[in-house]
Structure formats: C-alpha cells, structure tokens
Short mmCIF file of C-alpha atoms and ligand atoms in Angstrom, two decimals:
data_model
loop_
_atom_site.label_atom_id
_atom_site.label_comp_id
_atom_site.label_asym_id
_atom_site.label_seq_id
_atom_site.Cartn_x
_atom_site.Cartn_y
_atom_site.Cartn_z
CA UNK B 16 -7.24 20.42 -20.75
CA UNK B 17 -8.83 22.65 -17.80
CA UNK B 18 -6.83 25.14 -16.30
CA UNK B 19 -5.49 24.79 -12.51
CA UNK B 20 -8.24 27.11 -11.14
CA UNK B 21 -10.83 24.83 -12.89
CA UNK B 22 -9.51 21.56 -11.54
CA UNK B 23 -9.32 23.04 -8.34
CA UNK B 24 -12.67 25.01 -8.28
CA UNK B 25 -14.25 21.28 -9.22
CA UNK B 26 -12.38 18.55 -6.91
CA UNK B 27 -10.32 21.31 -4.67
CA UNK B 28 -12.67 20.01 -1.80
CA UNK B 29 -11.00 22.38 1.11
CA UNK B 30 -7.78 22.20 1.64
CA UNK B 31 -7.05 18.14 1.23
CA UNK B 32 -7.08 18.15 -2.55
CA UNK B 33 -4.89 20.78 -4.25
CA UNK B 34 -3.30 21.09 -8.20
CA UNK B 35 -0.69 22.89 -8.69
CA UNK B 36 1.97 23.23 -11.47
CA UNK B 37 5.03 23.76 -9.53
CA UNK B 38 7.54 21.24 -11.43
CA UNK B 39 8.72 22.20 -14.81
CA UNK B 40 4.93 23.15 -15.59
CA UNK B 41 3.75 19.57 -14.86
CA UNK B 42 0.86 19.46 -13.08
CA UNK B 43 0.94 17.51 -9.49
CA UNK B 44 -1.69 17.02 -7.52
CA UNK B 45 -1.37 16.68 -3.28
CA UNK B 46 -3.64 15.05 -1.14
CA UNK B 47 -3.52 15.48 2.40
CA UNK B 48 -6.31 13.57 4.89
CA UNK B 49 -5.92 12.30 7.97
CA UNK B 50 -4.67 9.14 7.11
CA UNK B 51 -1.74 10.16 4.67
CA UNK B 52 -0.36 12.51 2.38
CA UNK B 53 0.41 11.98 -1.45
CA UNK B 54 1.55 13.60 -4.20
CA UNK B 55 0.55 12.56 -7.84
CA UNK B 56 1.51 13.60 -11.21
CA UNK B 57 -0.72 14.11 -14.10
CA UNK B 58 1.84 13.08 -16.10
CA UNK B 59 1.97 9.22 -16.33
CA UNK B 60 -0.69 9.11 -13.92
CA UNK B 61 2.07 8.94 -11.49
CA UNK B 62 1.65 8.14 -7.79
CA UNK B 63 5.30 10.09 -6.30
CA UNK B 64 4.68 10.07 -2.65
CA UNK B 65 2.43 8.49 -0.01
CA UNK B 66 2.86 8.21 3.68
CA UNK B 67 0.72 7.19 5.97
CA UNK B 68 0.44 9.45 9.23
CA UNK B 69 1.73 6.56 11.29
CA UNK B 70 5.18 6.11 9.07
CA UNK B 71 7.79 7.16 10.12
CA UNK B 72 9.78 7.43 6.65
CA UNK B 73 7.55 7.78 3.13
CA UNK B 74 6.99 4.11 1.75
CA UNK B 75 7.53 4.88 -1.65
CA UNK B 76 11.02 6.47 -2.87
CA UNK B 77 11.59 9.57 -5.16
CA UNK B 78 14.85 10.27 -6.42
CA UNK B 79 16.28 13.12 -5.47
CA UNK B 80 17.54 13.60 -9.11
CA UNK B 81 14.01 13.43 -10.80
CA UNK B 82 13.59 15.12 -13.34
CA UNK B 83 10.14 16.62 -13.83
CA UNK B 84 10.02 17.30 -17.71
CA UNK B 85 6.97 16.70 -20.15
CA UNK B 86 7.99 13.61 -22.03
CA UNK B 87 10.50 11.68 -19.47
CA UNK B 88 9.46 9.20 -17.10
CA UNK B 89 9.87 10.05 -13.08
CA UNK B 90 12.30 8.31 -11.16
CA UNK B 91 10.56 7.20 -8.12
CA UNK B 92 7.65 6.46 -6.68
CA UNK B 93 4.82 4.10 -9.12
CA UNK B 94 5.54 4.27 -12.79
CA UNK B 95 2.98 3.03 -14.95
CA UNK B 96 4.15 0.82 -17.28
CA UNK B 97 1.94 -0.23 -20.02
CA UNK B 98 1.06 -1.48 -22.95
CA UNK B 99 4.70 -3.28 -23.04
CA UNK B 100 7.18 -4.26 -19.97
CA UNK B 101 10.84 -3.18 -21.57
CA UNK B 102 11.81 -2.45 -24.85
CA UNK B 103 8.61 -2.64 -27.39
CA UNK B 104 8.87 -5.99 -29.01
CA UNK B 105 9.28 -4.94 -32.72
CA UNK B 106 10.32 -1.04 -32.84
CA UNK B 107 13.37 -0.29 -30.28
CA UNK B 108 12.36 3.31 -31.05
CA UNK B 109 9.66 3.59 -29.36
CA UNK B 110 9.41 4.72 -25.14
CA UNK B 111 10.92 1.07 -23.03
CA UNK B 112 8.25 0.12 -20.51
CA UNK B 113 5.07 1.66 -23.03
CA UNK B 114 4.32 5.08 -23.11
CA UNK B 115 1.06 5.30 -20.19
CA UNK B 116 4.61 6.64 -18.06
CA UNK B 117 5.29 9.81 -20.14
CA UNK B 118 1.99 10.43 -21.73
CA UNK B 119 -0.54 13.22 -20.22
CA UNK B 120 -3.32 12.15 -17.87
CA UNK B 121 -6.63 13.65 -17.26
CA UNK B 122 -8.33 13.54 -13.58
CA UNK B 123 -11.87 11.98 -13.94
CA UNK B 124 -13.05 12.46 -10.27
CA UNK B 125 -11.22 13.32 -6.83
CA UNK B 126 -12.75 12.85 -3.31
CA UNK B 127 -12.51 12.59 0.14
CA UNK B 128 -14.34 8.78 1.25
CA UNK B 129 -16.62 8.56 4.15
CA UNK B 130 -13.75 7.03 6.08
CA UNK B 131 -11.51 9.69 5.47
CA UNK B 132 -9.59 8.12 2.73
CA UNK B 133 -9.04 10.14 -0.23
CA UNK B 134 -10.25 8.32 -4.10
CA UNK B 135 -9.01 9.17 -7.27
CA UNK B 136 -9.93 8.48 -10.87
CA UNK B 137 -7.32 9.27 -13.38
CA UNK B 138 -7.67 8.13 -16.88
CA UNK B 139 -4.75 8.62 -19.79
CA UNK B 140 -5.42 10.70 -22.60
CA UNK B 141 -5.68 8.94 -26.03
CA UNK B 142 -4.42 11.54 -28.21
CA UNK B 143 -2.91 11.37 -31.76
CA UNK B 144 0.79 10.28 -29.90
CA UNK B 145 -1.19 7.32 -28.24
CA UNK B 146 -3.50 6.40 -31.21
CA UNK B 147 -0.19 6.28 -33.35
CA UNK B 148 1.70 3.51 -30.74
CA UNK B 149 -1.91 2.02 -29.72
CA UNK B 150 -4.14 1.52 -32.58
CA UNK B 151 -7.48 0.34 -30.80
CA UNK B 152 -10.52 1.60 -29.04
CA UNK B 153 -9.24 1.25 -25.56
CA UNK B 154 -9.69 3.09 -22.04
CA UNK B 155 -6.93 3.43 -19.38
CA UNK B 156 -7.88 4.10 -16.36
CA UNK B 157 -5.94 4.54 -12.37
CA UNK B 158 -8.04 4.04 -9.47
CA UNK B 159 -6.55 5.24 -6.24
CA UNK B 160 -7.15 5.43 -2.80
CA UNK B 161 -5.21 7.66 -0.43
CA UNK B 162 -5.35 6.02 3.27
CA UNK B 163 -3.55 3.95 5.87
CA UNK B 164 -3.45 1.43 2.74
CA UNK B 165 -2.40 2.51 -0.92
CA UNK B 166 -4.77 1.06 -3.22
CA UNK B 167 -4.08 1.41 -6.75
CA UNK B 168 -6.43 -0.68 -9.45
CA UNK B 169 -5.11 -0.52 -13.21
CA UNK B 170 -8.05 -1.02 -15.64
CA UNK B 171 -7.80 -1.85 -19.63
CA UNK B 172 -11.03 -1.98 -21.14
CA UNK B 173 -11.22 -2.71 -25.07
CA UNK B 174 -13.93 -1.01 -26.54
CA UNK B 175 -13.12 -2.54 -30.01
CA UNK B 176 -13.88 -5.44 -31.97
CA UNK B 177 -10.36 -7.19 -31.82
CA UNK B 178 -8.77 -8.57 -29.05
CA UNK B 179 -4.77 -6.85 -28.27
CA UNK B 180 -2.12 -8.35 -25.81
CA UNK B 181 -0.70 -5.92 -22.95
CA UNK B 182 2.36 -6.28 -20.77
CA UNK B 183 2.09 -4.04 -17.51
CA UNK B 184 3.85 -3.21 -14.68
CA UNK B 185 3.73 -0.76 -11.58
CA UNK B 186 6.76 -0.45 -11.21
CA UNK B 187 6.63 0.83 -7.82
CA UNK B 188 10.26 2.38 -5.93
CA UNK B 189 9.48 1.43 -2.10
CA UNK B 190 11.84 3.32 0.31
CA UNK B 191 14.42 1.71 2.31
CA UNK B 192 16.95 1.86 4.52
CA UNK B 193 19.71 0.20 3.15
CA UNK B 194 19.53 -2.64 0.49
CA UNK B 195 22.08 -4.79 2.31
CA UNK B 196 19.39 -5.41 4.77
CA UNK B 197 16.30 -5.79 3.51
CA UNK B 198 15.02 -9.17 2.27
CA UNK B 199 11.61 -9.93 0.35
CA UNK B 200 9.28 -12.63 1.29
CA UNK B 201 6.52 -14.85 -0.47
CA UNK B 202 8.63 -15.88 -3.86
CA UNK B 203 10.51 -19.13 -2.71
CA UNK B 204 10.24 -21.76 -4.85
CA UNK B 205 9.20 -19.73 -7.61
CA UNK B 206 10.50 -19.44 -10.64
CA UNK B 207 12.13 -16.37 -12.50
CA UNK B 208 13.42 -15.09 -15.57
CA UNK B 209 16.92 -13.73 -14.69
CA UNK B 210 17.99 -10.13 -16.41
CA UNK B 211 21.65 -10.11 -15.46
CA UNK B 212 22.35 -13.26 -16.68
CA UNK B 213 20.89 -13.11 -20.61
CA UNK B 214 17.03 -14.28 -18.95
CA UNK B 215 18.53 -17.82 -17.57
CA UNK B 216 15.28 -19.36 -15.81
CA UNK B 217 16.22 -20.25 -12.12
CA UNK B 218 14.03 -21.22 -9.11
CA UNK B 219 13.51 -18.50 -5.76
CA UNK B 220 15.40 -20.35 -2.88
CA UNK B 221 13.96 -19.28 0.45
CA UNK B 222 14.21 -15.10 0.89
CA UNK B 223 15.23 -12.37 -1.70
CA UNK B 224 18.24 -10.93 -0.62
CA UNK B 225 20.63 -8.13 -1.91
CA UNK B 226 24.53 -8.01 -2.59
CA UNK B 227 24.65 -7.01 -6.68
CA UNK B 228 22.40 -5.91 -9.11
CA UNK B 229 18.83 -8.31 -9.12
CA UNK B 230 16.50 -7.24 -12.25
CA UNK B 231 14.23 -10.56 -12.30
CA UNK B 232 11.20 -11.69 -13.35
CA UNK B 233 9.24 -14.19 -10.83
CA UNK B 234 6.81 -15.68 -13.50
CA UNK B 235 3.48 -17.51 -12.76
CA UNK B 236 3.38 -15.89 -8.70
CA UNK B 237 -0.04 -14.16 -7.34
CA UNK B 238 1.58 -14.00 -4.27
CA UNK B 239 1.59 -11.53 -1.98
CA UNK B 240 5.36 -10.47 -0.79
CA UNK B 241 6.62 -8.58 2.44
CA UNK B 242 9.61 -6.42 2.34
CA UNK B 243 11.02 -6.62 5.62
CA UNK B 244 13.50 -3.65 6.49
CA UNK B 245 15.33 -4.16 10.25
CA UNK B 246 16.99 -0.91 9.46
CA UNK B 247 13.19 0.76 9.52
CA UNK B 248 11.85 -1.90 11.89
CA UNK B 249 8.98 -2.36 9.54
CA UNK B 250 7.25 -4.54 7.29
CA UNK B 251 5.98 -3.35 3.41
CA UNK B 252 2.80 -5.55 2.57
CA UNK B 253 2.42 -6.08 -1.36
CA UNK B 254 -0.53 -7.39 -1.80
CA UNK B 255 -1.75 -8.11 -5.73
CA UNK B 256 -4.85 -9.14 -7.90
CA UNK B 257 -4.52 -9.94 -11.77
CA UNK B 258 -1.22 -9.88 -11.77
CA UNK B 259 0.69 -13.36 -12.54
CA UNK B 260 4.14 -12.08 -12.46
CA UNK B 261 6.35 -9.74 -10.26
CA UNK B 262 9.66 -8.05 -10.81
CA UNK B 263 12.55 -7.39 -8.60
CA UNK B 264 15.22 -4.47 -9.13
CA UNK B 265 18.01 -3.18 -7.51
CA UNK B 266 20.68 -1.71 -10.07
CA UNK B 267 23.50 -1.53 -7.69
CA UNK B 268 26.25 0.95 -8.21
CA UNK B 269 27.68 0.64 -11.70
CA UNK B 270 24.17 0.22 -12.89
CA UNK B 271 22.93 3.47 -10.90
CA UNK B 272 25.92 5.21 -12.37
CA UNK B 273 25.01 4.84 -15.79
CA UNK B 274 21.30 5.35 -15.83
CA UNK B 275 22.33 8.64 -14.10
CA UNK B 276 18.82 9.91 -11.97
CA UNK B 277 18.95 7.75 -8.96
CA UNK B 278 20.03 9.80 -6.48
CA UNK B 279 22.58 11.59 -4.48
CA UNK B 280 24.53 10.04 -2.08
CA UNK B 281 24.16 5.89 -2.99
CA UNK B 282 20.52 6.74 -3.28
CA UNK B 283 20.08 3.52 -5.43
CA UNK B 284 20.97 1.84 -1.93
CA UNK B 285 17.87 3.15 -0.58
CA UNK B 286 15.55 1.97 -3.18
CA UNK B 287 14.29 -1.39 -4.26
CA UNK B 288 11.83 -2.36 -7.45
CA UNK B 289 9.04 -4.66 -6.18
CA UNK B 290 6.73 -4.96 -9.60
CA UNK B 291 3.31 -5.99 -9.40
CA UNK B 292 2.61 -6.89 -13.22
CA UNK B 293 2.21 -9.19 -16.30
CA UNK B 294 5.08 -9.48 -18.27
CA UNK B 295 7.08 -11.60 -20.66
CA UNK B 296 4.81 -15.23 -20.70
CA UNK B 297 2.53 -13.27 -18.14
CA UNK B 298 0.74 -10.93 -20.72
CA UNK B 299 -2.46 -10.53 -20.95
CA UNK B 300 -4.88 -10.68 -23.51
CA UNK B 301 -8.05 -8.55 -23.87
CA UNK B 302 -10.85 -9.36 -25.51
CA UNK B 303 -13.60 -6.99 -27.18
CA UNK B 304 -15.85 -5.91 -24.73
CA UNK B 305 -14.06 -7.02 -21.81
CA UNK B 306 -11.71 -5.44 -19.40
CA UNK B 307 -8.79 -6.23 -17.20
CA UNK B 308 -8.09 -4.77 -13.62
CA UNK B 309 -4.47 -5.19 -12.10
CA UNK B 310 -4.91 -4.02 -9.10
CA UNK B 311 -2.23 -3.78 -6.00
CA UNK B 312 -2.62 -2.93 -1.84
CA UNK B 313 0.45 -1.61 0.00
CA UNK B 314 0.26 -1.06 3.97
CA UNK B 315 3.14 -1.31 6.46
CA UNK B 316 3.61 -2.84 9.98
CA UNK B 317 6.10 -2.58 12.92
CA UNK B 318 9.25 -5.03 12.72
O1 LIG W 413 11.84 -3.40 -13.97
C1 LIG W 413 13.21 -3.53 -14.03
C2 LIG W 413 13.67 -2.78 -15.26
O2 LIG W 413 13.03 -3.29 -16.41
C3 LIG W 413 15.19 -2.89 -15.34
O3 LIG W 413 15.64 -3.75 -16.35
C4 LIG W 413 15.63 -1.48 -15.45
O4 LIG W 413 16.67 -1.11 -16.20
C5 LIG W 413 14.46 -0.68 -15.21
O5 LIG W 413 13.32 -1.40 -15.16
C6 LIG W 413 14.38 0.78 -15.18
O6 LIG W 413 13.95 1.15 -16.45
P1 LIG W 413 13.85 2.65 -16.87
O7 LIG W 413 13.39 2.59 -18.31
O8 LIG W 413 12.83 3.29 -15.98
O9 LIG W 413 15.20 3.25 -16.68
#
C-alpha cells in the first residue's frame, strides 16, 4: 500500500484532494471543490459525507457513534454491500451484507473534472481474505464523482471463465429531519418483500411513509424515488441504472437500541435507508468476460 505522502504527492492536486489517516489509522480521503465537499474512506470504499455548496444540511448521514476500526463496517453515509445483500446464503459466519464494506480499498486515480467536479476511481483489494470468501478472477471497482450531483457507478467485471451470481446494495444513510415526516416517492404499486413480517410479499400503496420500523425490499422497480423532507424543505433525487430492486430502512427505536451505533440523541430518527441494489430474486449474474455497472445519481431540490 503507498504511504500518505505518496498518495498525496500523486493525486494531492492543491488543496481539493487530501489523505489523511486521522480515524483509528484508517485512511480517509476529503475532497473539497467548488461544488461540494466529501469525505471517503479507503476502507469499504466508503463514501461518509457529501454536501453540495448549496445544501443547507449534508445529504448523506453519519452516525455520530461510528466507529472507525479496520474490520467493522461504518455507520453512515454509502456502505458497499457486495457480493451478498444480508446474511451469506450458506455460511452465517461470514461478514452480513459481503465483505467489499470492511475490506481495504486502493485509490486508482483522483481528479478535479473540467467542470469543477471532482472523479474518483477506487478499486477493492483482492487479497488472500477476499480470494478465500470470493473464489474467481473478478475486479471491483467505485466510480465517483464529487459535484452538485453524487454519482457513484459500481462495476463487477469477471475476468474468469465461469459465470458467479452477486447480490449488491449501496446502502446509502440520507440525512433527515425527522422520520415522522418524510415520505418516499416512485414505489406505488410495487411490490416488496417485507423484513418485519418473516418476508410476507405485499404491494406499495401510494407514498412510503414512517411510524415503526420498515426494512423492505421493493423487487422488480428501476424507478427513480424522491425523498421529500418538509422539515428540510427539500427534495432527495435517487436516481438508478442496473439496479432492479431497492430497499427501505428505518429501524425505529427498539431496533436502534440494539444494534447500538446509530446515534446520540434518537439519531436513528434522523436517518432513513434508501438502497439502490439487486437483491434476493434481483441478483445478478455475471458472465465470463462481461461486466456489470450499478450505478446511482443523488441531487437535491427546494421543497
Ligand atoms: O438494508 C436493511 C438491512 O438489511 C436491515 O435488515 C438492517 O438490519 C441493516 O440493513 C443494517 O445492517 P448492518 O449489518 O449494517 O447492521
């Protein structure tokens, strides 16, 4: 791995692109343009912050009880989850969600756009951990772009000569004001896969709304979905391609309590799950030679 004053020597173009290894050792990386600032771990190749200049609150929410360790997945912000959604289907041991979250990531390129956007290239690491859990010739990488918009494309290429199936998620934390008030458009009439109740299918009726613990699956749904928040007078776009399902999470309070890192002060109240991915009858399969891009678009407008 280089060393901080390498990375930065390389992609530390002035001050809008700076490494540092402030948390716990981990390695983050912050982006500042004029468009927006964003923080990114190397770990998990994990977007943690982005606002745009022109938001008033940061779009994507961080716990205030993260824990930055080597090995444990961040609370907050876009958690890469992949090459399984949940618990792995035949070994219970191994990491819930895949291990891209908690794995080390390398930077492949960093630079400011023409436009004054900011690109990334990060690519996860296929060491002897991976190989063990992921037994084929296959590339990871996470294309973002730092601007008015977050764009984030997820690409799994298989080098080999046998297909393999992936579930994936982004299992992005979007910052809100309270979840009481926020609803989620574009899902009505679709049909999902519900978590609380044992995976009962059930059909969307009209707007996602909030009074318990959601954790459901919207199968078979390319559509884009707004998350309107009155109490921030603004709009989240979501805006997807190759990605045929999306997930929905709040964990209300008992919930919250027991998974233990979500925040101070009701901070699971200020967070909800909107999941850009392809999970349960949504995997995909890869075939040899070929590659699959998930890619997702986030921007926000006044309410
Ligand atoms: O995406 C929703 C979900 O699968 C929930 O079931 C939930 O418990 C969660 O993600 C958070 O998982 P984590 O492993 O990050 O605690």
């Amino acid at each position: 791995m280089q060393s901080l004053h390498e990375l930065n020597a390389q992609y530390g173009v002035g001050h809008k692109i700076h490494f540092s290894a402030d948390l716990n050792g981990l390695v983050t990386l912050e982006v500042e343009n004029p468009h927006a600032t964003a923080k990114v771990a190397l770990q998990g190749g994990h977007v943690m912050q982005w606002q745009p200049r022109h938001a008033e609150a940061p779009v994507l929410w961080l716990s205030d009880q993260a824990r930055f360790v080597a090995g444990r997945s961040i609370r907050g912000g876009v958690p890469v989850c992949w090459p399984w959604f949940g618990p792995h289907p035949t070994d219970e041991t191994l990491c819930p969600h895949g291990f891209a979250r908690v794995v080390q990531w390398e930077i492949v390129d960093a630079k400011p756009e023409p436009d004054n956007t900011t690109s990334l290239v990060l690519r996860l690491v296929g060491n002897s951990q991976v190989k063990s859990q992921w037994p084929y010739e296959c590339d990871l990488t996470l294309t973002v772009n730092i601007g008015p918009v977050l764009k984030m494309s997820l690409t799994t290429a298989n080098h080999g000569d046998k297909p393999f199936t992936i579930g994936e998620a982004l299992h992005t934390y979007f910052n809100v004001s309270d979840i009481e008030v926020v609803k989620i458009l574009g899902l009505d009439q679709t049909e999902y896969e519900d978590k609380v109740e044992d995976y009962a299918l059930k059909r969307q009726s009209g707007e996602v709304t909030f009074n318990d613990e959601v954790d459901r699956v919207y199968l078979n749904t390319t559509a884009t979905c707004v998350l309107e928040d009155p109490g921030l007078r603004r709009r989240i776009v979501i805006e997807k391609s190759g990605s045929h399902s999306t997930v929905i999470w709040n964990p209300w309070e008992r919930k919250a309590a027991e998974i233990g890192d979500l925040g101070s002060h009701y901070g699971w109240r200020h967070m909800v799950c909107v999941e850009s991915s392809n999970v349960r009858e949504n995997v995909v399969t890869v075939a040899p030679g070929t590659s699959h891009t998930l890619h997702v678009q986030y921007s926000t407008e006044g309410l």
